[in-house]
Amino acid sequence: QKEVEQDPGPLSVPEGAIVSLNCTYSNSAFQYFMWYRQYSRKGPELLMYTYSSGNKEDGRFTAQVDKSSKYISLFIRDSQPSDSATYLCAMSDLIKAAGNKLTFGGGTRVLVKP
Amino acid sequence: GAGVSQSPSNKVTEKGKDVELRCDPISGHTALYWYRQSLGQGLEFLIYFQGNSAPDKSGLPSDRFSAERTGGSVSTLTIQRTQQEDSAVYLCASSRGSYNEQFFGPGTRLTVL
């Protein structure tokens, strides 16, 4: 079983709907949690970066972390066709010698239909 | 300013040949990471550089893989005697310090025939 699990999708929603994405993980040492967006044939682009449990909001994006359940979520409000991409969750435990080595979920493909 | 750049963008090689992949990090970023993204395995960590040193090489899959970084800037990932299972997208990321957010390059798509 992988350390970080993520439903591969595809998740298809109509324009304007809320997109709900999530990841579960098994390593309780993970402290930092990130969401990346990746368009086809491009590198991942950081969307949200959170530390420990709680919520963080940035524009149309809200990230939630529940360390007790080992569960993180990303919500995208008022989704647009341009949000169609693969969304990757990533996390790290910041062991000093290892820098900020990221462990990724497999990614969820999202399609926002006009 | 310029982002992380990688070259070549695509590389097709024959099994058994050596390949070199290059990463130019964002200027001033001291930390540099290599990852590999393949259909079956997702995005996996390969190696981490802080300056020119590599404190963590734990993700390199075999001794055919090596990497170096010079001048605290450019990094090269070398794969010797390539195998078909090496086919993947190789991504480089850099960050201002070891614990800052990572910015990814566009990747090098490697195909081994």
GROMACS .gro file of N, CA and C in nm, chain A residues 4-99:
model
  288
    4VAL      N    1   0.071   0.750   0.038
    4VAL     CA    2  -0.030   0.853   0.013
    4VAL      C    3  -0.124   0.800  -0.095
    5GLU      N    4  -0.253   0.797  -0.064
    5GLU     CA    5  -0.352   0.744  -0.157
    5GLU      C    6  -0.440   0.858  -0.208
    6GLN      N    7  -0.467   0.853  -0.339
    6GLN     CA    8  -0.548   0.957  -0.401
    6GLN      C    9  -0.627   0.892  -0.514
    7ASP      N   10  -0.757   0.919  -0.519
    7ASP     CA   11  -0.841   0.863  -0.624
    7ASP      C   12  -0.798   0.922  -0.758
    8PRO      N   13  -0.772   0.837  -0.858
    8PRO     CA   14  -0.722   0.889  -0.986
    8PRO      C   15  -0.826   0.961  -1.071
    9GLY      N   16  -0.956   0.942  -1.038
    9GLY     CA   17  -1.060   1.004  -1.119
    9GLY      C   18  -1.078   0.931  -1.252
   10PRO      N   19  -1.128   0.997  -1.358
   10PRO     CA   20  -1.148   1.141  -1.363
   10PRO      C   21  -1.271   1.187  -1.287
   11LEU      N   22  -1.262   1.310  -1.237
   11LEU     CA   23  -1.371   1.375  -1.168
   11LEU      C   24  -1.426   1.481  -1.263
   12SER      N   25  -1.549   1.462  -1.307
   12SER     CA   26  -1.609   1.553  -1.405
   12SER      C   27  -1.717   1.636  -1.337
   13VAL      N   28  -1.707   1.768  -1.350
   13VAL     CA   29  -1.804   1.857  -1.288
   13VAL      C   30  -1.845   1.964  -1.388
   14PRO      N   31  -1.965   2.021  -1.373
   14PRO     CA   32  -2.004   2.133  -1.460
   14PRO      C   33  -1.939   2.262  -1.412
   15GLU      N   34  -1.919   2.352  -1.504
   15GLU     CA   35  -1.862   2.483  -1.472
   15GLU      C   36  -1.943   2.549  -1.361
   16GLY      N   37  -1.872   2.607  -1.264
   16GLY     CA   38  -1.937   2.675  -1.152
   16GLY      C   39  -1.955   2.587  -1.030
   17ALA      N   40  -1.941   2.457  -1.045
   17ALA     CA   41  -1.957   2.365  -0.931
   17ALA      C   42  -1.835   2.369  -0.841
   18ILE      N   43  -1.851   2.312  -0.723
   18ILE     CA   44  -1.738   2.297  -0.631
   18ILE      C   45  -1.668   2.165  -0.659
   19VAL      N   46  -1.537   2.172  -0.673
   19VAL     CA   47  -1.456   2.051  -0.691
   19VAL      C   48  -1.402   2.012  -0.554
   20SER      N   49  -1.419   1.887  -0.519
   20SER     CA   50  -1.374   1.837  -0.390
   20SER      C   51  -1.273   1.725  -0.413
   21LEU      N   52  -1.152   1.743  -0.362
   21LEU     CA   53  -1.045   1.647  -0.380
   21LEU      C   54  -0.991   1.607  -0.244
   22ASN      N   55  -0.940   1.485  -0.234
   22ASN     CA   56  -0.886   1.445  -0.105
   22ASN      C   57  -0.775   1.340  -0.119
   23CYS      N   58  -0.698   1.329  -0.014
   23CYS     CA   59  -0.592   1.229  -0.003
   23CYS      C   60  -0.591   1.173   0.138
   24THR      N   61  -0.556   1.047   0.147
   24THR     CA   62  -0.532   0.986   0.278
   24THR      C   63  -0.386   0.943   0.283
   25TYR      N   64  -0.331   0.937   0.404
   25TYR     CA   65  -0.191   0.900   0.417
   25TYR      C   66  -0.172   0.813   0.540
   26SER      N   67  -0.060   0.745   0.543
   26SER     CA   68  -0.037   0.651   0.653
   26SER      C   69   0.077   0.694   0.747
   27ASN      N   70   0.164   0.783   0.702
   27ASN     CA   71   0.280   0.822   0.781
   27ASN      C   72   0.244   0.938   0.876
   28SER      N   73   0.233   0.910   1.003
   28SER     CA   74   0.192   1.013   1.099
   28SER      C   75   0.299   1.121   1.118
   29ALA      N   76   0.419   1.100   1.063
   29ALA     CA   77   0.526   1.200   1.074
   29ALA      C   78   0.508   1.316   0.976
   30PHE      N   79   0.422   1.300   0.877
   30PHE     CA   80   0.401   1.408   0.782
   30PHE      C   81   0.345   1.531   0.854
   31GLN      N   82   0.407   1.646   0.828
   31GLN     CA   83   0.365   1.770   0.894
   31GLN      C   84   0.324   1.878   0.794
   32TYR      N   85   0.382   1.874   0.676
   32TYR     CA   86   0.357   1.977   0.576
   32TYR      C   87   0.281   1.915   0.460
   33PHE      N   88   0.179   1.987   0.415
   33PHE     CA   89   0.088   1.932   0.316
   33PHE      C   90   0.069   2.033   0.204
   34MET      N   91   0.078   1.984   0.083
   34MET     CA   92   0.072   2.070  -0.033
   34MET      C   93  -0.023   2.014  -0.137
   35TRP      N   94  -0.077   2.104  -0.218
   35TRP     CA   95  -0.153   2.067  -0.336
   35TRP      C   96  -0.088   2.132  -0.457
   36TYR      N   97  -0.064   2.049  -0.558
   36TYR     CA   98  -0.008   2.097  -0.684
   36TYR      C   99  -0.111   2.073  -0.795
   37ARG      N  100  -0.107   2.159  -0.895
   37ARG     CA  101  -0.187   2.143  -1.016
   37ARG      C  102  -0.090   2.116  -1.130
   38GLN      N  103  -0.125   2.019  -1.213
   38GLN     CA  104  -0.039   1.985  -1.326
   38GLN      C  105  -0.121   1.975  -1.453
   39TYR      N  106  -0.089   2.064  -1.546
   39TYR     CA  107  -0.150   2.056  -1.679
   39TYR      C  108  -0.071   1.956  -1.762
   40SER      N  109  -0.137   1.906  -1.866
   40SER     CA  110  -0.075   1.803  -1.950
   40SER      C  111   0.060   1.851  -2.004
   41ARG      N  112   0.161   1.770  -1.987
   41ARG     CA  113   0.296   1.794  -2.039
   41ARG      C  114   0.361   1.918  -1.978
   42LYS      N  115   0.319   1.953  -1.855
   42LYS     CA  116   0.382   2.063  -1.783
   42LYS      C  117   0.428   2.012  -1.648
   43GLY      N  118   0.512   2.090  -1.580
   43GLY     CA  119   0.552   2.056  -1.445
   43GLY      C  120   0.444   2.093  -1.345
   44PRO      N  121   0.446   2.032  -1.227
   44PRO     CA  122   0.348   2.066  -1.123
   44PRO      C  123   0.365   2.211  -1.076
   45GLU      N  124   0.253   2.275  -1.045
   45GLU     CA  125   0.251   2.413  -0.998
   45GLU      C  126   0.188   2.416  -0.859
   46LEU      N  127   0.258   2.475  -0.764
   46LEU     CA  128   0.209   2.476  -0.626
   46LEU      C  129   0.085   2.566  -0.613
   47LEU      N  130  -0.021   2.508  -0.552
   47LEU     CA  131  -0.144   2.584  -0.527
   47LEU      C  132  -0.156   2.624  -0.380
   48MET      N  133  -0.136   2.528  -0.291
   48MET     CA  134  -0.158   2.552  -0.149
   48MET      C  135  -0.052   2.479  -0.068
   49TYR      N  136  -0.015   2.539   0.044
   49TYR     CA  137   0.090   2.485   0.132
   49TYR      C  138   0.042   2.507   0.274
   50THR      N  139   0.020   2.399   0.349
   50THR     CA  140  -0.030   2.413   0.485
   50THR      C  141   0.055   2.332   0.581
   51TYR      N  142   0.054   2.377   0.704
   51TYR     CA  143   0.130   2.311   0.810
   51TYR      C  144   0.032   2.260   0.914
   52SER      N  145   0.044   2.135   0.950
   52SER     CA  146  -0.035   2.071   1.055
   52SER      C  147  -0.185   2.079   1.024
   53SER      N  148  -0.267   2.062   1.124
   53SER     CA  149  -0.411   2.056   1.102
   53SER      C  150  -0.473   2.195   1.088
   54GLY      N  151  -0.588   2.200   1.022
   54GLY     CA  152  -0.660   2.326   1.008
   54GLY      C  153  -0.697   2.355   0.866
   55ASN      N  154  -0.751   2.474   0.846
   55ASN     CA  155  -0.795   2.519   0.714
   55ASN      C  156  -0.710   2.635   0.666
   56LYS      N  157  -0.698   2.645   0.534
   56LYS     CA  158  -0.632   2.761   0.473
   56LYS      C  159  -0.706   2.796   0.347
   57GLU      N  160  -0.733   2.924   0.329
   57GLU     CA  161  -0.808   2.968   0.213
   57GLU      C  162  -0.725   3.065   0.131
   58ASP      N  163  -0.734   3.051  -0.002
   58ASP     CA  164  -0.663   3.142  -0.092
   58ASP      C  165  -0.747   3.156  -0.218
   59GLY      N  166  -0.821   3.267  -0.224
   59GLY     CA  167  -0.908   3.288  -0.340
   59GLY      C  168  -1.015   3.181  -0.349
   60ARG      N  169  -1.021   3.110  -0.461
   60ARG     CA  170  -1.122   3.007  -0.480
   60ARG      C  171  -1.082   2.872  -0.418
   61PHE      N  172  -0.963   2.866  -0.364
   61PHE     CA  173  -0.911   2.740  -0.312
   61PHE      C  174  -0.913   2.737  -0.159
   62THR      N  175  -0.957   2.622  -0.104
   62THR     CA  176  -0.952   2.599   0.039
   62THR      C  177  -0.889   2.463   0.063
   63ALA      N  178  -0.786   2.461   0.149
   63ALA     CA  179  -0.720   2.336   0.185
   63ALA      C  180  -0.753   2.305   0.330
   64GLN      N  181  -0.780   2.179   0.356
   64GLN     CA  182  -0.808   2.133   0.492
   64GLN      C  183  -0.717   2.016   0.526
   65VAL      N  184  -0.670   2.015   0.650
   65VAL     CA  185  -0.586   1.906   0.698
   65VAL      C  186  -0.644   1.854   0.828
   66ASP      N  187  -0.665   1.725   0.835
   66ASP     CA  188  -0.710   1.659   0.958
   66ASP      C  189  -0.606   1.552   0.991
   67LYS      N  190  -0.510   1.588   1.074
   67LYS     CA  191  -0.401   1.493   1.105
   67LYS      C  192  -0.452   1.375   1.186
   68SER      N  193  -0.556   1.395   1.267
   68SER     CA  194  -0.606   1.285   1.348
   68SER      C  195  -0.662   1.173   1.261
   69SER      N  196  -0.718   1.212   1.145
   69SER     CA  197  -0.773   1.114   1.053
   69SER      C  198  -0.677   1.082   0.938
   70LYS      N  199  -0.565   1.152   0.933
   70LYS     CA  200  -0.468   1.138   0.823
   70LYS      C  201  -0.539   1.159   0.689
   71TYR      N  202  -0.601   1.276   0.677
   71TYR     CA  203  -0.689   1.305   0.563
   71TYR      C  204  -0.674   1.452   0.529
   72ILE      N  205  -0.649   1.481   0.400
   72ILE     CA  206  -0.642   1.620   0.357
   72ILE      C  207  -0.735   1.641   0.240
   73SER      N  208  -0.783   1.764   0.227
   73SER     CA  209  -0.879   1.796   0.121
   73SER      C  210  -0.843   1.927   0.054
   74LEU      N  211  -0.887   1.940  -0.069
   74LEU     CA  212  -0.878   2.065  -0.144
   74LEU      C  213  -1.014   2.090  -0.206
   75PHE      N  214  -1.066   2.210  -0.187
   75PHE     CA  215  -1.192   2.249  -0.248
   75PHE      C  216  -1.167   2.365  -0.344
   76ILE      N  217  -1.226   2.356  -0.462
   76ILE     CA  218  -1.217   2.462  -0.561
   76ILE      C  219  -1.358   2.513  -0.585
   77ARG      N  220  -1.380   2.639  -0.548
   77ARG     CA  221  -1.513   2.699  -0.568
   77ARG      C  222  -1.522   2.760  -0.706
   78ASP      N  223  -1.648   2.772  -0.753
   78ASP     CA  224  -1.673   2.838  -0.882
   78ASP      C  225  -1.576   2.786  -0.989
   79SER      N  226  -1.576   2.656  -1.009
   79SER     CA  227  -1.478   2.595  -1.099
   79SER      C  228  -1.495   2.645  -1.242
   80GLN      N  229  -1.383   2.655  -1.310
   80GLN     CA  230  -1.377   2.704  -1.447
   80GLN      C  231  -1.316   2.596  -1.537
   81PRO      N  232  -1.345   2.599  -1.666
   81PRO     CA  233  -1.281   2.502  -1.756
   81PRO      C  234  -1.128   2.503  -1.747
   82SER      N  235  -1.073   2.620  -1.715
   82SER     CA  236  -0.926   2.630  -1.702
   82SER      C  237  -0.873   2.555  -1.579
   83ASP      N  238  -0.965   2.512  -1.490
   83ASP     CA  239  -0.922   2.432  -1.374
   83ASP      C  240  -0.904   2.285  -1.412
   84SER      N  241  -0.939   2.249  -1.534
   84SER     CA  242  -0.922   2.110  -1.579
   84SER      C  243  -0.774   2.077  -1.582
   85ALA      N  244  -0.736   1.982  -1.501
   85ALA     CA  245  -0.595   1.947  -1.484
   85ALA      C  246  -0.588   1.826  -1.392
   86THR      N  247  -0.467   1.781  -1.365
   86THR     CA  248  -0.445   1.679  -1.263
   86THR      C  249  -0.399   1.746  -1.135
   87TYR      N  250  -0.461   1.710  -1.024
   87TYR     CA  251  -0.428   1.770  -0.895
   87TYR      C  252  -0.356   1.665  -0.810
   88LEU      N  253  -0.240   1.704  -0.763
   88LEU     CA  254  -0.154   1.615  -0.686
   88LEU      C  255  -0.143   1.665  -0.543
   89CYS      N  256  -0.165   1.577  -0.448
   89CYS     CA  257  -0.134   1.613  -0.311
   89CYS      C  258   0.010   1.569  -0.283
   90ALA      N  259   0.076   1.639  -0.192
   90ALA     CA  260   0.214   1.606  -0.157
   90ALA      C  261   0.234   1.638  -0.010
   91MET      N  262   0.323   1.568   0.053
   91MET     CA  263   0.348   1.591   0.194
   91MET      C  264   0.493   1.559   0.229
   92SER      N  265   0.537   1.615   0.343
   92SER     CA  266   0.675   1.591   0.386
   92SER      C  267   0.681   1.592   0.538
   93ASP      N  268   0.788   1.528   0.588
   93ASP     CA  269   0.806   1.526   0.733
   93ASP      C  270   0.926   1.610   0.777
   94LEU      N  271   0.995   1.670   0.681
   94LEU     CA  272   1.102   1.766   0.709
   94LEU      C  273   1.207   1.714   0.806
   95ILE      N  274   1.251   1.591   0.786
   95ILE     CA  275   1.369   1.544   0.857
   95ILE      C  276   1.485   1.627   0.805
   96LYS      N  277   1.560   1.687   0.893
   96LYS     CA  278   1.656   1.790   0.853
   96LYS      C  279   1.751   1.744   0.743
   97ALA      N  280   1.804   1.625   0.757
   97ALA     CA  281   1.902   1.580   0.659
   97ALA      C  282   1.840   1.558   0.523
   98ALA      N  283   1.709   1.534   0.522
   98ALA     CA  284   1.643   1.501   0.396
   98ALA      C  285   1.580   1.623   0.331
   99GLY      N  286   1.605   1.741   0.385
   99GLY     CA  287   1.545   1.858   0.326
   99GLY      C  288   1.395   1.846   0.327
   0.00000   0.00000   0.00000
